[in-house]
PDB file of C-alpha atoms in Angstrom:
ATOM      1  CA  UNK A   1      96.429 100.773 105.323  1.00 92.00           C
ATOM      2  CA  UNK A   2      98.554 102.838 102.259  1.00 94.00           C
ATOM      3  CA  UNK A   3      95.586 105.485 102.879  1.00 95.00           C
ATOM      4  CA  UNK A   4      95.811 105.605 106.003  1.00 96.00           C
ATOM      5  CA  UNK A   5      99.471 106.182 105.792  1.00 97.00           C
ATOM      6  CA  UNK A   6      99.037 108.453 102.966  1.00 97.00           C
ATOM      7  CA  UNK A   7      97.288 111.368 105.733  1.00 97.00           C
ATOM      8  CA  UNK A   8      99.562 110.374 108.236  1.00 98.00           C
ATOM      9  CA  UNK A   9     101.657 111.583 105.721  1.00 97.00           C
ATOM     10  CA  UNK A  10      99.506 114.287 104.584  1.00 96.00           C
ATOM     11  CA  UNK A  11      99.486 115.566 108.277  1.00 97.00           C
ATOM     12  CA  UNK A  12     103.332 116.069 108.729  1.00 97.00           C
ATOM     13  CA  UNK A  13     102.829 117.996 105.798  1.00 96.00           C
ATOM     14  CA  UNK A  14     100.355 119.695 107.042  1.00 95.00           C
ATOM     15  CA  UNK A  15     102.852 119.665 110.107  1.00 95.00           C
ATOM     16  CA  UNK A  16     105.579 120.993 108.796  1.00 94.00           C
ATOM     17  CA  UNK A  17     104.665 123.466 106.587  1.00 91.00           C
ATOM     18  CA  UNK A  18     101.029 123.946 106.902  1.00 87.00           C
ATOM     19  CA  UNK A  19      99.385 127.834 108.116  1.00 88.00           C
ATOM     20  CA  UNK A  20      98.016 126.843 111.579  1.00 88.00           C
ATOM     21  CA  UNK A  21      99.933 125.557 113.611  1.00 89.00           C
ATOM     22  CA  UNK A  22      99.013 122.772 114.021  1.00 92.00           C
ATOM     23  CA  UNK A  23     101.665 120.400 116.025  1.00 94.00           C
ATOM     24  CA  UNK A  24     100.745 123.354 118.786  1.00 94.00           C
ATOM     25  CA  UNK A  25      97.578 121.489 119.839  1.00 95.00           C
ATOM     26  CA  UNK A  26      99.996 118.431 121.267  1.00 97.00           C
ATOM     27  CA  UNK A  27     101.674 121.109 123.677  1.00 96.00           C
ATOM     28  CA  UNK A  28      99.989 123.168 127.255  1.00 95.00           C
ATOM     29  CA  UNK A  29     101.429 125.414 128.795  1.00 94.00           C
ATOM     30  CA  UNK A  30     102.813 125.393 132.699  1.00 94.00           C
ATOM     31  CA  UNK A  31     102.804 128.233 135.144  1.00 95.00           C
ATOM     32  CA  UNK A  32     105.848 129.763 133.609  1.00 95.00           C
ATOM     33  CA  UNK A  33     104.400 129.765 129.886  1.00 91.00           C
ATOM     34  CA  UNK A  34     106.149 126.876 129.160  1.00 92.00           C
ATOM     35  CA  UNK A  35     105.724 124.358 125.821  1.00 93.00           C
ATOM     36  CA  UNK A  36     104.705 120.664 128.620  1.00 95.00           C
ATOM     37  CA  UNK A  37     103.991 117.866 126.103  1.00 96.00           C
ATOM     38  CA  UNK A  38     100.187 116.049 125.944  1.00 96.00           C
ATOM     39  CA  UNK A  39     100.927 112.746 126.999  1.00 95.00           C
ATOM     40  CA  UNK A  40     100.430 109.754 125.226  1.00 94.00           C
ATOM     41  CA  UNK A  41      96.166 109.405 125.768  1.00 93.00           C
ATOM     42  CA  UNK A  42      95.898 112.910 124.507  1.00 95.00           C
ATOM     43  CA  UNK A  43      98.054 112.311 121.261  1.00 96.00           C
ATOM     44  CA  UNK A  44      96.643 110.000 120.106  1.00 95.00           C
ATOM     45  CA  UNK A  45      93.244 111.480 120.950  1.00 96.00           C
ATOM     46  CA  UNK A  46      94.265 114.648 118.267  1.00 96.00           C
ATOM     47  CA  UNK A  47      95.126 111.921 115.712  1.00 97.00           C
ATOM     48  CA  UNK A  48      92.143 110.468 116.014  1.00 96.00           C
ATOM     49  CA  UNK A  49      89.972 113.245 115.663  1.00 96.00           C
ATOM     50  CA  UNK A  50      92.714 113.861 112.005  1.00 97.00           C
ATOM     51  CA  UNK A  51      91.928 111.148 111.128  1.00 97.00           C
ATOM     52  CA  UNK A  52      88.484 110.718 111.380  1.00 96.00           C
ATOM     53  CA  UNK A  53      87.795 113.680 110.150  1.00 96.00           C
ATOM     54  CA  UNK A  54      89.457 113.256 106.912  1.00 96.00           C
ATOM     55  CA  UNK A  55      88.643 109.483 106.056  1.00 96.00           C
ATOM     56  CA  UNK A  56      85.196 109.768 107.767  1.00 95.00           C
ATOM     57  CA  UNK A  57      83.882 110.751 103.745  1.00 95.00           C
ATOM     58  CA  UNK A  58      85.280 107.550 102.468  1.00 94.00           C
ATOM     59  CA  UNK A  59      82.390 106.065 104.659  1.00 94.00           C
ATOM     60  CA  UNK A  60      86.017 104.641 107.045  1.00 95.00           C
ATOM     61  CA  UNK A  61      84.883 104.216 110.970  1.00 94.00           C
ATOM     62  CA  UNK A  62      87.317 105.704 113.098  1.00 95.00           C
ATOM     63  CA  UNK A  63      87.847 105.145 116.552  1.00 91.00           C
ATOM     64  CA  UNK A  64      90.537 105.221 119.871  1.00 88.00           C
ATOM     65  CA  UNK A  65      90.350 103.037 122.558  1.00 77.00           C
ATOM     66  CA  UNK A  66      88.705 100.833 120.765  1.00 56.00           C
ATOM     67  CA  UNK A  67      87.931  97.863 123.195  1.00 61.00           C
ATOM     68  CA  UNK A  68      88.585  93.860 122.396  1.00 60.00           C
ATOM     69  CA  UNK A  69      88.963  90.546 124.363  1.00 59.00           C
ATOM     70  CA  UNK A  70      90.333  90.546 127.191  1.00 60.00           C
ATOM     71  CA  UNK A  71      90.901  93.793 128.333  1.00 56.00           C
ATOM     72  CA  UNK A  72      93.256  94.520 125.412  1.00 66.00           C
ATOM     73  CA  UNK A  73      92.214  98.324 123.874  1.00 78.00           C
ATOM     74  CA  UNK A  74      93.977  98.756 120.439  1.00 84.00           C
ATOM     75  CA  UNK A  75      94.247 102.767 120.510  1.00 92.00           C
ATOM     76  CA  UNK A  76      93.317 103.457 117.219  1.00 95.00           C
ATOM     77  CA  UNK A  77      90.547 101.605 114.839  1.00 94.00           C
ATOM     78  CA  UNK A  78      89.998 101.705 110.750  1.00 95.00           C
ATOM     79  CA  UNK A  79      87.589 100.282 109.713  1.00 95.00           C
ATOM     80  CA  UNK A  80      85.159  99.781 106.828  1.00 94.00           C
ATOM     81  CA  UNK A  81      82.869  96.963 105.002  1.00 93.00           C
ATOM     82  CA  UNK A  82      84.342  95.882 100.876  1.00 90.00           C
ATOM     83  CA  UNK A  83      82.312  93.430  99.576  1.00 90.00           C
ATOM     84  CA  UNK A  84      79.951  92.612 102.997  1.00 91.00           C
ATOM     85  CA  UNK A  85      82.952  91.584 105.310  1.00 92.00           C
ATOM     86  CA  UNK A  86      84.447  94.017 107.644  1.00 92.00           C
ATOM     87  CA  UNK A  87      87.929  95.589 107.185  1.00 94.00           C
ATOM     88  CA  UNK A  88      90.043  96.213 110.556  1.00 93.00           C
ATOM     89  CA  UNK A  89      93.472  98.113 110.563  1.00 95.00           C
ATOM     90  CA  UNK A  90      95.249  97.866 113.956  1.00 95.00           C
ATOM     91  CA  UNK A  91      97.271 101.402 115.470  1.00 96.00           C
ATOM     92  CA  UNK A  92      99.560 100.814 118.206  1.00 96.00           C
ATOM     93  CA  UNK A  93     100.732 104.548 118.922  1.00 96.00           C
ATOM     94  CA  UNK A  94     103.031 105.068 121.399  1.00 97.00           C
ATOM     95  CA  UNK A  95     104.657 108.756 122.640  1.00 97.00           C
ATOM     96  CA  UNK A  96     108.793 108.212 122.543  1.00 98.00           C
ATOM     97  CA  UNK A  97     109.845 108.355 125.517  1.00 97.00           C
ATOM     98  CA  UNK A  98     107.031 104.874 126.476  1.00 97.00           C
ATOM     99  CA  UNK A  99     109.414 101.987 127.772  1.00 97.00           C
ATOM    100  CA  UNK A 100     108.046  99.348 125.428  1.00 96.00           C
ATOM    101  CA  UNK A 101     109.264 101.589 122.625  1.00 97.00           C
ATOM    102  CA  UNK A 102     110.721  98.994 120.164  1.00 97.00           C
ATOM    103  CA  UNK A 103     109.011  95.977 121.414  1.00 96.00           C
ATOM    104  CA  UNK A 104     104.780  97.096 121.185  1.00 96.00           C
ATOM    105  CA  UNK A 105     104.771  96.799 117.401  1.00 96.00           C
ATOM    106  CA  UNK A 106     105.157  92.702 117.788  1.00 95.00           C
ATOM    107  CA  UNK A 107     103.427  92.095 121.342  1.00 93.00           C
ATOM    108  CA  UNK A 108     101.108  94.619 120.664  1.00 92.00           C
ATOM    109  CA  UNK A 109      99.702  96.088 117.970  1.00 93.00           C
ATOM    110  CA  UNK A 110     100.720  91.747 115.675  1.00 94.00           C
ATOM    111  CA  UNK A 111     100.550  89.008 118.302  1.00 91.00           C
ATOM    112  CA  UNK A 112      98.179  90.760 120.350  1.00 89.00           C
ATOM    113  CA  UNK A 113      95.298  92.909 118.341  1.00 88.00           C
ATOM    114  CA  UNK A 114      96.425  92.057 114.258  1.00 90.00           C
ATOM    115  CA  UNK A 115      95.239  88.490 115.571  1.00 88.00           C
ATOM    116  CA  UNK A 116      91.772  89.708 115.143  1.00 88.00           C
ATOM    117  CA  UNK A 117      90.031  88.373 112.448  1.00 89.00           C
ATOM    118  CA  UNK A 118      88.884  91.433 110.317  1.00 91.00           C
ATOM    119  CA  UNK A 119      93.148  92.444 111.159  1.00 90.00           C
ATOM    120  CA  UNK A 120      94.446  90.174 109.234  1.00 88.00           C
ATOM    121  CA  UNK A 121      97.955  90.522 110.606  1.00 93.00           C
ATOM    122  CA  UNK A 122      98.302  94.332 109.406  1.00 94.00           C
ATOM    123  CA  UNK A 123      98.516  96.932 110.947  1.00 97.00           C
ATOM    124  CA  UNK A 124     100.289 100.660 111.377  1.00 98.00           C
ATOM    125  CA  UNK A 125     102.055 101.303 114.350  1.00 98.00           C
ATOM    126  CA  UNK A 126     102.225 105.257 115.358  1.00 98.00           C
ATOM    127  CA  UNK A 127     104.893 107.227 117.412  1.00 98.00           C
ATOM    128  CA  UNK A 128     104.257 110.425 118.104  1.00 98.00           C
ATOM    129  CA  UNK A 129     108.333 112.512 118.321  1.00 98.00           C
ATOM    130  CA  UNK A 130     108.590 115.407 120.482  1.00 98.00           C
ATOM    131  CA  UNK A 131     111.896 115.677 120.072  1.00 96.00           C
ATOM    132  CA  UNK A 132     115.636 114.281 120.475  1.00 96.00           C
ATOM    133  CA  UNK A 133     115.456 116.630 124.397  1.00 94.00           C
ATOM    134  CA  UNK A 134     112.860 114.053 125.417  1.00 95.00           C
ATOM    135  CA  UNK A 135     113.455 110.616 126.906  1.00 97.00           C
ATOM    136  CA  UNK A 136     113.437 107.630 124.302  1.00 98.00           C
ATOM    137  CA  UNK A 137     112.186 104.453 124.707  1.00 97.00           C
ATOM    138  CA  UNK A 138     112.151 105.139 128.765  1.00 95.00           C
ATOM    139  CA  UNK A 139     116.540 106.423 128.242  1.00 95.00           C
ATOM    140  CA  UNK A 140     117.006 110.121 128.424  1.00 95.00           C
ATOM    141  CA  UNK A 141     120.858 109.468 127.947  1.00 94.00           C
ATOM    142  CA  UNK A 142     119.910 108.307 123.210  1.00 96.00           C
ATOM    143  CA  UNK A 143     121.398 109.602 120.316  1.00 95.00           C
ATOM    144  CA  UNK A 144     118.643 109.354 118.501  1.00 97.00           C
ATOM    145  CA  UNK A 145     118.078 113.031 116.713  1.00 97.00           C
ATOM    146  CA  UNK A 146     115.538 113.365 114.474  1.00 97.00           C
ATOM    147  CA  UNK A 147     112.131 111.719 114.025  1.00 97.00           C
ATOM    148  CA  UNK A 148     113.687 109.413 110.351  1.00 98.00           C
ATOM    149  CA  UNK A 149     116.046 108.471 112.872  1.00 98.00           C
ATOM    150  CA  UNK A 150     113.499 106.551 115.118  1.00 98.00           C
ATOM    151  CA  UNK A 151     111.994 105.523 112.349  1.00 98.00           C
ATOM    152  CA  UNK A 152     114.845 104.081 111.098  1.00 98.00           C
ATOM    153  CA  UNK A 153     115.658 102.200 114.354  1.00 97.00           C
ATOM    154  CA  UNK A 154     112.057 100.716 114.876  1.00 98.00           C
ATOM    155  CA  UNK A 155     112.337  99.753 111.653  1.00 97.00           C
ATOM    156  CA  UNK A 156     115.066  98.269 111.857  1.00 96.00           C
ATOM    157  CA  UNK A 157     114.450  95.889 115.503  1.00 95.00           C
ATOM    158  CA  UNK A 158     111.460  94.292 113.748  1.00 96.00           C
ATOM    159  CA  UNK A 159     112.042  90.640 112.260  1.00 95.00           C
ATOM    160  CA  UNK A 160     111.335  90.630 108.766  1.00 94.00           C
ATOM    161  CA  UNK A 161     108.740  88.393 108.569  1.00 91.00           C
ATOM    162  CA  UNK A 162     105.838  90.775 109.067  1.00 93.00           C
ATOM    163  CA  UNK A 163     107.587  94.058 107.957  1.00 88.00           C
ATOM    164  CA  UNK A 164     105.132  93.671 104.840  1.00 91.00           C
ATOM    165  CA  UNK A 165     103.012  93.424 108.022  1.00 96.00           C
ATOM    166  CA  UNK A 166     103.224  96.361 109.494  1.00 96.00           C
ATOM    167  CA  UNK A 167     104.546  99.760 108.698  1.00 97.00           C
ATOM    168  CA  UNK A 168     106.131 101.714 111.124  1.00 98.00           C
ATOM    169  CA  UNK A 169     105.018 106.246 111.115  1.00 98.00           C
ATOM    170  CA  UNK A 170     106.822 108.527 112.939  1.00 98.00           C
ATOM    171  CA  UNK A 171     104.282 111.392 113.737  1.00 98.00           C
ATOM    172  CA  UNK A 172     107.058 114.456 113.910  1.00 98.00           C
ATOM    173  CA  UNK A 173     105.351 116.523 117.452  1.00 97.00           C
ATOM    174  CA  UNK A 174     108.993 118.866 117.688  1.00 96.00           C
ATOM    175  CA  UNK A 175     109.103 122.220 117.882  1.00 87.00           C
ATOM    176  CA  UNK A 176     111.862 122.897 115.922  1.00 67.00           C
ATOM    177  CA  UNK A 177     109.677 120.451 113.117  1.00 48.00           C
ATOM    178  CA  UNK A 178     107.836 123.210 111.989  1.00 44.00           C
TER     179      UNK A 178
END
């Protein structure tokens, strides 16, 4: 889990100051040349691809839309064999606009996905931040002005018993972040 958070942090550093304008991948343009953010699925695919490219050399397999029982689909999983046993890190991802932004870390990630026997009740809640102009949890009017504020706001809603098991990571791909 720490390794994946570390790689997400490096990705954020590349977005903020790298040579390649990495955040541009999270946008398309409309007919008038205006930036339009990708949806949640498209954004998650970009993050999963990045993790796969980096972690593959460490024998960590990344999968997106990992199917589990009862038609549950985990957005991203990272799997590795340690001592002959598979370890599975589950990652639930949401765009900042998603109505279940403040509940998904518990109801989806912790209650549904981290119960997988190879996951050991651990996971990462990944949120994609496009900027303060975008809805937050379905609300157009909100007081969140940065990715850091959103991360703190989400962490404040987590029950104390899962705070050491679930990491919240807000990936800032807003146009004003670079």
